[in-house]
Coordinates of N, CA and C in Angstrom, one line a residue:
Chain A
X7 N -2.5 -5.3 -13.9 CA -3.9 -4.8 -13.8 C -4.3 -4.8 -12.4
X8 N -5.1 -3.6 -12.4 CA -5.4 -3.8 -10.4 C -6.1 -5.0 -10.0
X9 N -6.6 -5.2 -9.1 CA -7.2 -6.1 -8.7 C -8.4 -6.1 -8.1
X10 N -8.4 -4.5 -7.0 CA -9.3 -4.0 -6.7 C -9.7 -2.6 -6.7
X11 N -10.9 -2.8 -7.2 CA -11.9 -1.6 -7.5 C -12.7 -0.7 -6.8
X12 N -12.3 0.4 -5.9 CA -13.5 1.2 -5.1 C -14.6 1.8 -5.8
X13 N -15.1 1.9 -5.2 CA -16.3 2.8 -5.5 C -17.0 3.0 -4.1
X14 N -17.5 4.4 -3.9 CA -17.4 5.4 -4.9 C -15.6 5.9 -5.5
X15 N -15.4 6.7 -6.6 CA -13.9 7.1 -6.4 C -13.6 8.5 -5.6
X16 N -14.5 9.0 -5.5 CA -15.0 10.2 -4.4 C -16.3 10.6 -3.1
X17 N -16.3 10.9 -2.6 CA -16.9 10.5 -1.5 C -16.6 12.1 -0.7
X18 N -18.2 12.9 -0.4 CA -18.5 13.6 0.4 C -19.6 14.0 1.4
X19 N -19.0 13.8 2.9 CA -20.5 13.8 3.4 C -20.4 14.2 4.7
X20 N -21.2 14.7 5.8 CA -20.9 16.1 6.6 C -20.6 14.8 8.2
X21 N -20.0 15.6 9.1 CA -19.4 15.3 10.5 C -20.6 14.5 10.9
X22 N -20.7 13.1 11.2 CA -21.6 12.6 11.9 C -22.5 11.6 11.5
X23 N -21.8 11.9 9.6 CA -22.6 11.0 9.4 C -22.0 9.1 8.7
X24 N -22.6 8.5 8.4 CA -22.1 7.2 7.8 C -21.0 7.3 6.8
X25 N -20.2 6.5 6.6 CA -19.2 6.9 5.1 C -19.4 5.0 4.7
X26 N -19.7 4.6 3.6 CA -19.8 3.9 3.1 C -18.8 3.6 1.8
X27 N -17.9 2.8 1.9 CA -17.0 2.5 0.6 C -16.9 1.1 -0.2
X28 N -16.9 0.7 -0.9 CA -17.2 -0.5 -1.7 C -15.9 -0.8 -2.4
X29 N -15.8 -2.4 -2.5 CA -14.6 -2.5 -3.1 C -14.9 -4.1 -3.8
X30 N -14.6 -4.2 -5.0 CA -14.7 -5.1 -5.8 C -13.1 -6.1 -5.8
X31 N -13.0 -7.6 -6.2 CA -11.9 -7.7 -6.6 C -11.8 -9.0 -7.8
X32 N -11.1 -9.5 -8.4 CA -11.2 -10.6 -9.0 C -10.9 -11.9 -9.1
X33 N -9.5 -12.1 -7.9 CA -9.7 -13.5 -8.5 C -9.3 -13.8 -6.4
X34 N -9.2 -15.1 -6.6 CA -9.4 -15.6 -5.4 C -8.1 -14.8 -4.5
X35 N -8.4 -14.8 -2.7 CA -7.4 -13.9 -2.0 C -7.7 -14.7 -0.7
X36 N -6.7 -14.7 0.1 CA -6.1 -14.7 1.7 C -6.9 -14.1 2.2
X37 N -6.4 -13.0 2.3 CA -7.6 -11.6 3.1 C -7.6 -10.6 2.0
X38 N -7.9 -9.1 3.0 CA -8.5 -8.1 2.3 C -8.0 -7.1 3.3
X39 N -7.6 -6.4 3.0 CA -7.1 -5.3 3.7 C -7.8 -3.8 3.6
X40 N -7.9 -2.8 4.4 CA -8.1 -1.9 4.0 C -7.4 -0.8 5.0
X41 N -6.6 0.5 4.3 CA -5.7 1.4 4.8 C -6.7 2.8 4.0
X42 N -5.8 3.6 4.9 CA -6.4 5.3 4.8 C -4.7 6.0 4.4
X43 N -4.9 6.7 3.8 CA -3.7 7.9 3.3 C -3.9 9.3 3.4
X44 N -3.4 9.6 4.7 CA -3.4 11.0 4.5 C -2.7 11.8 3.6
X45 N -3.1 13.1 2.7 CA -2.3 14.0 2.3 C -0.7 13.9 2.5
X46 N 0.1 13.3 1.6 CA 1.5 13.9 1.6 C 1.9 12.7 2.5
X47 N 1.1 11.9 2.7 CA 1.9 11.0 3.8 C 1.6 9.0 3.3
X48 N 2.5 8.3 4.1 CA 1.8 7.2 3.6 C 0.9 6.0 3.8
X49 N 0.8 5.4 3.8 CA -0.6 4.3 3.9 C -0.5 3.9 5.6
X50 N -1.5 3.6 5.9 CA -2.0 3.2 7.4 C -2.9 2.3 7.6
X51 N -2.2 0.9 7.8 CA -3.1 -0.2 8.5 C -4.6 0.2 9.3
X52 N -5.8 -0.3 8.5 CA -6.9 0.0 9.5 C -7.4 -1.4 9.8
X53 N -7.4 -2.5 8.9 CA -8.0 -3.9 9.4 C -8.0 -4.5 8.5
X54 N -7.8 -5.7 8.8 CA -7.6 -7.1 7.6 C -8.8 -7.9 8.3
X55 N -8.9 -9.0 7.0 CA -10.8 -9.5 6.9 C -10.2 -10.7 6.2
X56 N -9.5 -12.0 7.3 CA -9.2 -13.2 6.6 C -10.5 -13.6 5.2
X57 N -9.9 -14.1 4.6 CA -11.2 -14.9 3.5 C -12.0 -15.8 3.8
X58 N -12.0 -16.6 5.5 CA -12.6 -17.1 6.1 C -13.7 -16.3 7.0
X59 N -13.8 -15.4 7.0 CA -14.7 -14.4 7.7 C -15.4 -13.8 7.0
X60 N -16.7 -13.3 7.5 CA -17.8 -12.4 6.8 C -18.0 -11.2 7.4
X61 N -17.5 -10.7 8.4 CA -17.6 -9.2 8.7 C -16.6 -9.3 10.1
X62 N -16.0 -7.5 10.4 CA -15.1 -7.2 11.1 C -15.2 -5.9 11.9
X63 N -14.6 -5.7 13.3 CA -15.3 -4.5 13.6 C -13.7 -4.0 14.0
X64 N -13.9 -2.7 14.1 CA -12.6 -2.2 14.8 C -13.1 -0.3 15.1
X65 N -13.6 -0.1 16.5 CA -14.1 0.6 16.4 C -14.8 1.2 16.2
X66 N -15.1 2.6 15.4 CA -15.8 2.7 14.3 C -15.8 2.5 12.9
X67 N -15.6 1.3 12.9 CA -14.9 0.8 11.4 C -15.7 -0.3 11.6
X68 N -16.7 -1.0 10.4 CA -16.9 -1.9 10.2 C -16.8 -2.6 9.2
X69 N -16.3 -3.6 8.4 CA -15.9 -4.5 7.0 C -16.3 -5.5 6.9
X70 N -17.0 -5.5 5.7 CA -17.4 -7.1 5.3 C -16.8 -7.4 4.4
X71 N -17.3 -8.9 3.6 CA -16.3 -9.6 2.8 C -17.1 -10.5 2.6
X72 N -17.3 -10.5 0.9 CA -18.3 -11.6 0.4 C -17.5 -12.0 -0.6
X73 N -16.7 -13.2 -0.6 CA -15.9 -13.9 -0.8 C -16.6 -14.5 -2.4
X74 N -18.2 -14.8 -2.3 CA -19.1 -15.7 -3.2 C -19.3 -14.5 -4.5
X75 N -19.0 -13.2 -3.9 CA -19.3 -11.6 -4.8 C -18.0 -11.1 -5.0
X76 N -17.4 -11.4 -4.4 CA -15.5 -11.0 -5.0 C -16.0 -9.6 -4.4
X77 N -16.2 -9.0 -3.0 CA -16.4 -7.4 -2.8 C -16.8 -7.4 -1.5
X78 N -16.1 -6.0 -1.2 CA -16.0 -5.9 0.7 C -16.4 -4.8 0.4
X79 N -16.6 -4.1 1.8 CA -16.9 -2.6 1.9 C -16.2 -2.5 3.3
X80 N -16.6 -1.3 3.7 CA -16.0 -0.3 4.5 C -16.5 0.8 4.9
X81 N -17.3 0.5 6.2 CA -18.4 1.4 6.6 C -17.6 2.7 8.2
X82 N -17.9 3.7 7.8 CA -17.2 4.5 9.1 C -18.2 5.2 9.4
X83 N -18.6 5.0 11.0 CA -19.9 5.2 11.4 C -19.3 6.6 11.8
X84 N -20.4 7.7 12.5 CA -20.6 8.7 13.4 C -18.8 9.7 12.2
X85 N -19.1 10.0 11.2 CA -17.4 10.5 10.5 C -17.4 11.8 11.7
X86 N -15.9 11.8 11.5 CA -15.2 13.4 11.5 C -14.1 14.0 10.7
X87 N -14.0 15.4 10.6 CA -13.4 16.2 9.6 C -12.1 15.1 9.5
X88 N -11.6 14.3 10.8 CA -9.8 14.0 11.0 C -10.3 12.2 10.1
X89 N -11.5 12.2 9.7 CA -11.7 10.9 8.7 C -11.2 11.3 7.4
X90 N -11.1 12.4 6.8 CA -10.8 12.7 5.4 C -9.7 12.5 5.2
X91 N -9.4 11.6 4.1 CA -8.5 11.1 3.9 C -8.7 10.0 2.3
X92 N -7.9 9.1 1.8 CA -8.2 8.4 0.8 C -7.6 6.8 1.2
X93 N -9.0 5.9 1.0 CA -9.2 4.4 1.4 C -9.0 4.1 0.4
X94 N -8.0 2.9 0.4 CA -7.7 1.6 -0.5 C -8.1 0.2 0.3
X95 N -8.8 -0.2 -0.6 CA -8.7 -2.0 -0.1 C -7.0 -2.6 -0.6
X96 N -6.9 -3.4 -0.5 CA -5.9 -4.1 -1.0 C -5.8 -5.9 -0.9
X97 N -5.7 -6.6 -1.8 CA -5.9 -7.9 -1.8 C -4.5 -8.9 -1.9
X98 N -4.7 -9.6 -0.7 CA -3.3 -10.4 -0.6 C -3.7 -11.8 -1.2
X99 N -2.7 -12.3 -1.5 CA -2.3 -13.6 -2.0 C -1.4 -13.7 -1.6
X100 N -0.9 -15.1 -1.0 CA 0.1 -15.8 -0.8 C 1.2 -16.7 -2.0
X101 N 2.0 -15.9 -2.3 CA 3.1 -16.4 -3.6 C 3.6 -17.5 -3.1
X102 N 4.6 -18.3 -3.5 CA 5.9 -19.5 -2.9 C 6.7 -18.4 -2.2
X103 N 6.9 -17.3 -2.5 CA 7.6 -16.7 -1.6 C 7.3 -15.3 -1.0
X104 N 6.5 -14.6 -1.0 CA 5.4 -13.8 0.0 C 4.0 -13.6 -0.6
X105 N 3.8 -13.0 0.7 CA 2.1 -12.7 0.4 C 2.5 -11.2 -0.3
X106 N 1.6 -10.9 -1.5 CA 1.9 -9.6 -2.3 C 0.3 -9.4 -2.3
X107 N 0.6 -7.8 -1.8 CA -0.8 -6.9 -1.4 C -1.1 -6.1 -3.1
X108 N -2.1 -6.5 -3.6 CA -3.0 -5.7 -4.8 C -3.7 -4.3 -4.8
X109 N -3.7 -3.5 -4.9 CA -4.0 -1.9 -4.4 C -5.5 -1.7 -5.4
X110 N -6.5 -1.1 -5.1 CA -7.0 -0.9 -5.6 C -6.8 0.6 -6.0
X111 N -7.7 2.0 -6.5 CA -7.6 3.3 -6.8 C -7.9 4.0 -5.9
X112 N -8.5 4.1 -5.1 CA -9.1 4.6 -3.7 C -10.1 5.2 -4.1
X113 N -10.8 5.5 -2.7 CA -11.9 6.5 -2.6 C -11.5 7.5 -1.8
X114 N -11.6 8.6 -2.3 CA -11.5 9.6 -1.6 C -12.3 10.5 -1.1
X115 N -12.2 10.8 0.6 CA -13.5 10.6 1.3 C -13.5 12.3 1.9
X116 N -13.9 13.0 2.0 CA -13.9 14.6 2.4 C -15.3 14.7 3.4
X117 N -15.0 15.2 4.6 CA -15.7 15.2 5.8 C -16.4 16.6 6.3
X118 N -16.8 17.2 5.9 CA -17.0 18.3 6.4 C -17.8 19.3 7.4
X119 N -17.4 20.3 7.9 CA -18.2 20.1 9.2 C -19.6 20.8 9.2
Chain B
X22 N 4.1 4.1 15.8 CA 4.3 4.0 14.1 C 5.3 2.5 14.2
X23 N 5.3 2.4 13.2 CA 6.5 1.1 12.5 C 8.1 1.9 12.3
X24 N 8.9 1.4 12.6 CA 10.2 2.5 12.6 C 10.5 2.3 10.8
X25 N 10.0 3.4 9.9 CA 10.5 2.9 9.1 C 10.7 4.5 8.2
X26 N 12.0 4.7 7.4 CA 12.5 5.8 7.3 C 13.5 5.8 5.7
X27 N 12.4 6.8 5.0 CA 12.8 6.5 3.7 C 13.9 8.0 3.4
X28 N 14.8 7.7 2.1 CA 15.5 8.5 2.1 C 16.2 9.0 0.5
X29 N 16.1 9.5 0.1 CA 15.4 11.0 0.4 C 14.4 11.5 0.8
X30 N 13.2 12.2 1.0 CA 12.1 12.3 0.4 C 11.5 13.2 -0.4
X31 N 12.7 13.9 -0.9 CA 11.9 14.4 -2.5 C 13.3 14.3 -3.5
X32 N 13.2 14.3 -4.6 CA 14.7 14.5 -5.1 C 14.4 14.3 -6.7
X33 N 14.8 15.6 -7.7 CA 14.4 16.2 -8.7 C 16.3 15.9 -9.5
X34 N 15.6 15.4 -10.4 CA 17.3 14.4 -11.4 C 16.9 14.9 -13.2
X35 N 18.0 14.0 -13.6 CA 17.0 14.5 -15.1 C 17.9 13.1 -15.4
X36 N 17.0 13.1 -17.0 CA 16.8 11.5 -17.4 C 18.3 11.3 -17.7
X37 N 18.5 10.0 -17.6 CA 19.5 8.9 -17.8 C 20.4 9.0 -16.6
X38 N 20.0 9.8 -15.7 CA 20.8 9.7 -14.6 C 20.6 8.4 -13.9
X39 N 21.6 8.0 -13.2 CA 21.3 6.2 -12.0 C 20.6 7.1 -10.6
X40 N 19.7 6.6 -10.0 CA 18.7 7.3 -8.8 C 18.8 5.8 -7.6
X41 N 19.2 5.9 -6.7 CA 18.9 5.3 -5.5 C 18.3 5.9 -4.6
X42 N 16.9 4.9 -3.8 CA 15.9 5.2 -2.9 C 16.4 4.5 -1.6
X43 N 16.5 4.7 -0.4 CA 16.7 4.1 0.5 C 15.5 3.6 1.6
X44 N 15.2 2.8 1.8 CA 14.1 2.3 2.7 C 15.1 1.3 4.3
X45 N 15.3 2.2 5.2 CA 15.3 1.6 6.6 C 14.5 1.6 7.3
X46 N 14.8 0.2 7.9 CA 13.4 -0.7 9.4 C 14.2 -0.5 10.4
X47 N 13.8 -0.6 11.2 CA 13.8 -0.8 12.7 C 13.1 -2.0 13.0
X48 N 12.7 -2.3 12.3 CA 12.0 -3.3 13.4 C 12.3 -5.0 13.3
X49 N 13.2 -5.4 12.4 CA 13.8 -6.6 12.1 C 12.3 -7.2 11.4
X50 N 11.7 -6.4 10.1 CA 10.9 -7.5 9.8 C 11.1 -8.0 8.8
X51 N 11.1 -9.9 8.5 CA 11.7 -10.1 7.0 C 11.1 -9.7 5.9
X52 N 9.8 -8.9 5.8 CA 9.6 -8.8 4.5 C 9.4 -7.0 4.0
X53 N 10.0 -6.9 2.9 CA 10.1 -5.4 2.7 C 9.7 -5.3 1.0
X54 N 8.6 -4.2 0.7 CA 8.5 -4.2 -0.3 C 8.8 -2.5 -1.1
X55 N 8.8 -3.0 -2.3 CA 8.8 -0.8 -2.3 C 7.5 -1.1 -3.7
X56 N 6.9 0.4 -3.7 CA 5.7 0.9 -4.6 C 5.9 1.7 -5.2
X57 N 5.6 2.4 -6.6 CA 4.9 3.6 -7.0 C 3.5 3.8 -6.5
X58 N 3.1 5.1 -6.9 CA 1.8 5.4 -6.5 C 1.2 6.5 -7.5
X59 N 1.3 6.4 -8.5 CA 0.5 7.3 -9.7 C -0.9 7.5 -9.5
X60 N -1.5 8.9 -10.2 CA -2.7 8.9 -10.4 C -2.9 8.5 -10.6
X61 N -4.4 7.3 -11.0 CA -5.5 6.4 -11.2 C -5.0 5.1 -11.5
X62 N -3.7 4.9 -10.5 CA -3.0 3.9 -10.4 C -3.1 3.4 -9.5
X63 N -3.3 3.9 -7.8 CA -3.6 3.6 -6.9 C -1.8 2.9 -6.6
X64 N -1.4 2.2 -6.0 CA 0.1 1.7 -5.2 C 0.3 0.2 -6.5
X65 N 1.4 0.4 -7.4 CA 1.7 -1.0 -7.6 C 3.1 -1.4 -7.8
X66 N 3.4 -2.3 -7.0 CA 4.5 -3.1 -6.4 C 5.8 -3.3 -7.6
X67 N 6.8 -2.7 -7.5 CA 7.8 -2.9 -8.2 C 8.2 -4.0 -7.9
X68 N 8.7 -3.9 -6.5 CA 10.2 -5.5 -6.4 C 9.9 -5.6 -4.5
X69 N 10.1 -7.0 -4.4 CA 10.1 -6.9 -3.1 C 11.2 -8.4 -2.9
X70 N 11.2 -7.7 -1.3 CA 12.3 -8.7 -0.4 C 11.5 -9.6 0.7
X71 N 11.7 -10.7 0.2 CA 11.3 -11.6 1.4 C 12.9 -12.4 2.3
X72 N 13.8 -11.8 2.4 CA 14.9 -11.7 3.3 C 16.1 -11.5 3.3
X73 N 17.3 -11.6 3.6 CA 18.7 -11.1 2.9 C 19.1 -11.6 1.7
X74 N 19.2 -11.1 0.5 CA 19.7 -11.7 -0.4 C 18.4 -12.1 -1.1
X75 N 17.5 -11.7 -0.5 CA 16.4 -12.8 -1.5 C 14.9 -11.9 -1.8
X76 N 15.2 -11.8 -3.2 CA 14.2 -10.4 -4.0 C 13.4 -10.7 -4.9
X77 N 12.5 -10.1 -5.6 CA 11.9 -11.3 -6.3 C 11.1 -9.6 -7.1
X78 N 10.6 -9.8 -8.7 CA 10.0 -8.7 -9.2 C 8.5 -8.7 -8.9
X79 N 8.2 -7.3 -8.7 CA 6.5 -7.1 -9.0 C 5.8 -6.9 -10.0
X80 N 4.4 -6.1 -10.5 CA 3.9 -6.0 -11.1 C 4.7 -4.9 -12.3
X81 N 5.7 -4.1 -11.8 CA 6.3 -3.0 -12.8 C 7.5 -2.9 -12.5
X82 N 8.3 -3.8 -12.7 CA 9.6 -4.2 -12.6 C 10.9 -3.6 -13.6
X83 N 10.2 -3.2 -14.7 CA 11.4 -3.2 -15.8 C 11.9 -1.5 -15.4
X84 N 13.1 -1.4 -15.6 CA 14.0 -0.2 -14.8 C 14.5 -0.6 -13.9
X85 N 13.9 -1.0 -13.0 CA 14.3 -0.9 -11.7 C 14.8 -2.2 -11.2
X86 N 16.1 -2.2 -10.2 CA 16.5 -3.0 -9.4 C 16.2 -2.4 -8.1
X87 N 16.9 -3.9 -7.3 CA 16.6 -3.8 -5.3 C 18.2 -4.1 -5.2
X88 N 18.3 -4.4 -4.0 CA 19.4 -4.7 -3.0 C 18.8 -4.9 -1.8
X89 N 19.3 -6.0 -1.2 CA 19.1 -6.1 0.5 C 20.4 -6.9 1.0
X90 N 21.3 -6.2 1.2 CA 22.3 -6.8 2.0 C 22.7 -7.1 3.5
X91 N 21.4 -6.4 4.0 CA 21.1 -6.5 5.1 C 19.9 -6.3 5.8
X92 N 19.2 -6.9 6.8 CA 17.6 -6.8 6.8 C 17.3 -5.8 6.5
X93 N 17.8 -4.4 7.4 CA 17.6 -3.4 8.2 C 17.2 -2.4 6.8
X94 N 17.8 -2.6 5.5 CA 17.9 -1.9 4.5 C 17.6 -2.3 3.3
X95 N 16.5 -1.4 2.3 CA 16.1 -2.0 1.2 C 16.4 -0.8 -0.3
X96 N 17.2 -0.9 -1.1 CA 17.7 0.1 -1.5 C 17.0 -0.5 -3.2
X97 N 16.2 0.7 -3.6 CA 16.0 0.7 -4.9 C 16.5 1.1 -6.4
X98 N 17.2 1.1 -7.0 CA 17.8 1.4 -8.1 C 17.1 2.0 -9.6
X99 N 17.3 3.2 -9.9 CA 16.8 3.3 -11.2 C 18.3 3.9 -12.2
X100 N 18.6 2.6 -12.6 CA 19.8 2.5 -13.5 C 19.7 3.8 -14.6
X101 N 19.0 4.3 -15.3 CA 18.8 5.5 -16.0 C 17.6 5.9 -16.2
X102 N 17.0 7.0 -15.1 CA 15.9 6.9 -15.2 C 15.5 7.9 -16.4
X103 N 14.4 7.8 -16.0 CA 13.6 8.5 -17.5 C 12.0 9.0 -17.0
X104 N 11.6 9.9 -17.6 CA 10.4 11.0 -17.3 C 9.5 10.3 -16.9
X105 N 9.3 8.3 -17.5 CA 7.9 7.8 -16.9 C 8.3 7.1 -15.0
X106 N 9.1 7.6 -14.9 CA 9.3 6.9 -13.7 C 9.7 7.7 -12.2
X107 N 9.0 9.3 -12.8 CA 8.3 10.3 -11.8 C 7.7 10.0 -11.6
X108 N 7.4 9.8 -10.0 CA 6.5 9.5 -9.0 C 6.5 9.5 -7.7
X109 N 5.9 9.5 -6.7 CA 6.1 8.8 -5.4 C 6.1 7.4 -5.3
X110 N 7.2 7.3 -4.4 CA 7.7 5.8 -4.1 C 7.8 5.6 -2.6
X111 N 7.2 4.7 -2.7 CA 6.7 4.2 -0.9 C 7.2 2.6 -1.0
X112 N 8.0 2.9 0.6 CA 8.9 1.6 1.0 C 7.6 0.9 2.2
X113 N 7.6 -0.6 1.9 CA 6.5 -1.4 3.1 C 7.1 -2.7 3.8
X114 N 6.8 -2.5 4.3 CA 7.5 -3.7 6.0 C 6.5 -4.8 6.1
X115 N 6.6 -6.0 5.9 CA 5.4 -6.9 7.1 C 6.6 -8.1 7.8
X116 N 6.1 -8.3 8.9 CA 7.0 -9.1 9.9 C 6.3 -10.7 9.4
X117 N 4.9 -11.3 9.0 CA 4.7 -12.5 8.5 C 3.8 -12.5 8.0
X118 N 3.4 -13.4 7.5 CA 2.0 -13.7 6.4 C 0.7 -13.5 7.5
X119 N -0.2 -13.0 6.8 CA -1.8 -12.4 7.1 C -1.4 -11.5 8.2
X120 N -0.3 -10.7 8.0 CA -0.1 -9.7 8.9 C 0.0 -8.4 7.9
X121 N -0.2 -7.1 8.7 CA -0.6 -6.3 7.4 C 0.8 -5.3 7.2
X122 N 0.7 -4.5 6.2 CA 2.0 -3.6 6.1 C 1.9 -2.3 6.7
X123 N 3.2 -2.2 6.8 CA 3.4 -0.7 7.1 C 4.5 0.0 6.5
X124 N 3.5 1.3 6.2 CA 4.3 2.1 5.1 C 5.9 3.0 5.7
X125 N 5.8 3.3 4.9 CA 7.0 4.6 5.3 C 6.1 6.0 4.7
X126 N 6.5 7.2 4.9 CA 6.2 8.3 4.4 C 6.2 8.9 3.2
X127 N 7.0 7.9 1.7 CA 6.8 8.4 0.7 C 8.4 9.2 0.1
X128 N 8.8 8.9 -1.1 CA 9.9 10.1 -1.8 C 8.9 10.1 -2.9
X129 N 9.2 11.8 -3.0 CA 8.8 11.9 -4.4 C 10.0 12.2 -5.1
X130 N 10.0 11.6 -6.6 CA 10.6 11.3 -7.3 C 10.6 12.7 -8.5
X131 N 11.2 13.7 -9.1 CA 10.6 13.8 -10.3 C 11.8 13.5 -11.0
X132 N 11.7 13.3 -12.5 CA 12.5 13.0 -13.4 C 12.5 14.2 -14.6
X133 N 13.5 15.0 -15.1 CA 12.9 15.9 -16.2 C 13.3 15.8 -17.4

């Protein structure tokens, strides 16, 4: 079963402005991850958000993480058309023998100009 | 990018045939995983490698085997596939814990 849940599952909204993505998860995690997929291609590291921290910045990317709410988001300030693409969170735990990342369904985010 | 280089990337079989996916690194990291990626499935984890010789199953394991005989290489196996196991399949790299992954570009799979 997944683990984590986006919302919205689609997402449209014009050059410049906020993109706001939400992600739910269930049971306890390491960090939290979240990647972008472009069309036809595959996943892309944007930033991890240990389970000891409450918010993260990485340019225009900002992430929080409410550990006590099981749910992060994923804020992309000032968008552009080259933002469109589909966000997954993904939630790690640490096994006896790796950390195994949990995918949520994504959001898919359309930018237009 | 992460040097990582999957092989085929598209390749059209029909059922009960054996299908091998190849996933090479460059970059000597010990841990390698491979995914499906279905509609309203989002990526979930067949089998992965935490180092030579040492593999372990994921959440959708049954069909499929691995192989790692050597870091550099993570070879996936579908002993006779069959129509539910069209998909794209994405190979992932992490070099150590709370460090994040990186993908490869994706085979698509179909089965008829």
């Amino acid at each position: 079963s997944q683990q984590g849940e986006e919302d919205p599952q689609a997402l449209s909204i014009q050059e410049g402005e906020n993109a706001t993505m939400n992600c739910s998860y269930k049971t306890s995690i390491n960090n939290l991850q979240w990647y972008r997929q472009n069309s036809g291609r595959g996943l892309v590291h944007l930033i991890l958000i240990r389970s000891n921290e409450r918010e993260k910045h990485s340019g225009r990317l900002r992430v929080t993480l409410d550990t006590s709410k099981k749910s992060s988001s994923l804020l992309i300030t000032a968008s552009r058309a080259a933002d469109t693409a589909s966000y997954f969170c993904a939630t790690a735990l640490n096994t006896g023998t790796a950390s195994k990342l949990t995918f949520g369904t994504g959001t898919r985010l359309q930018v237009t100009l | 990018d992460a040097g990582i280089t999957q092989s085929p990337r598209h390749k059209v079989t029909e059922t009960g045939t054996p299908v091998t996916l190849r996933c090479h690194q460059t970059e000597n990291h010990r841990y390698m995983y491979w995914y499906r990626q279905d509609p309203g499935h989002g990526l979930r984890l067949i089998h992965y490698s935490y180092g030579v010789k040492d593999t372990d199953k994921g959440e959708v394991s049954d069909g499929y085997s691995v192989s790692r005989s050597k870091t550099e290489d993570f070879l996936l196996t579908l002993e006779s596939a069959t129509s539910s196991q069209t998909s794209v399949y994405f190979c992932a790299i992490r070099a150590e814990s709370n460090q994040p992954q990186h993908f490869g570009d994706g085979t698509r799979l179909s089965i008829l």
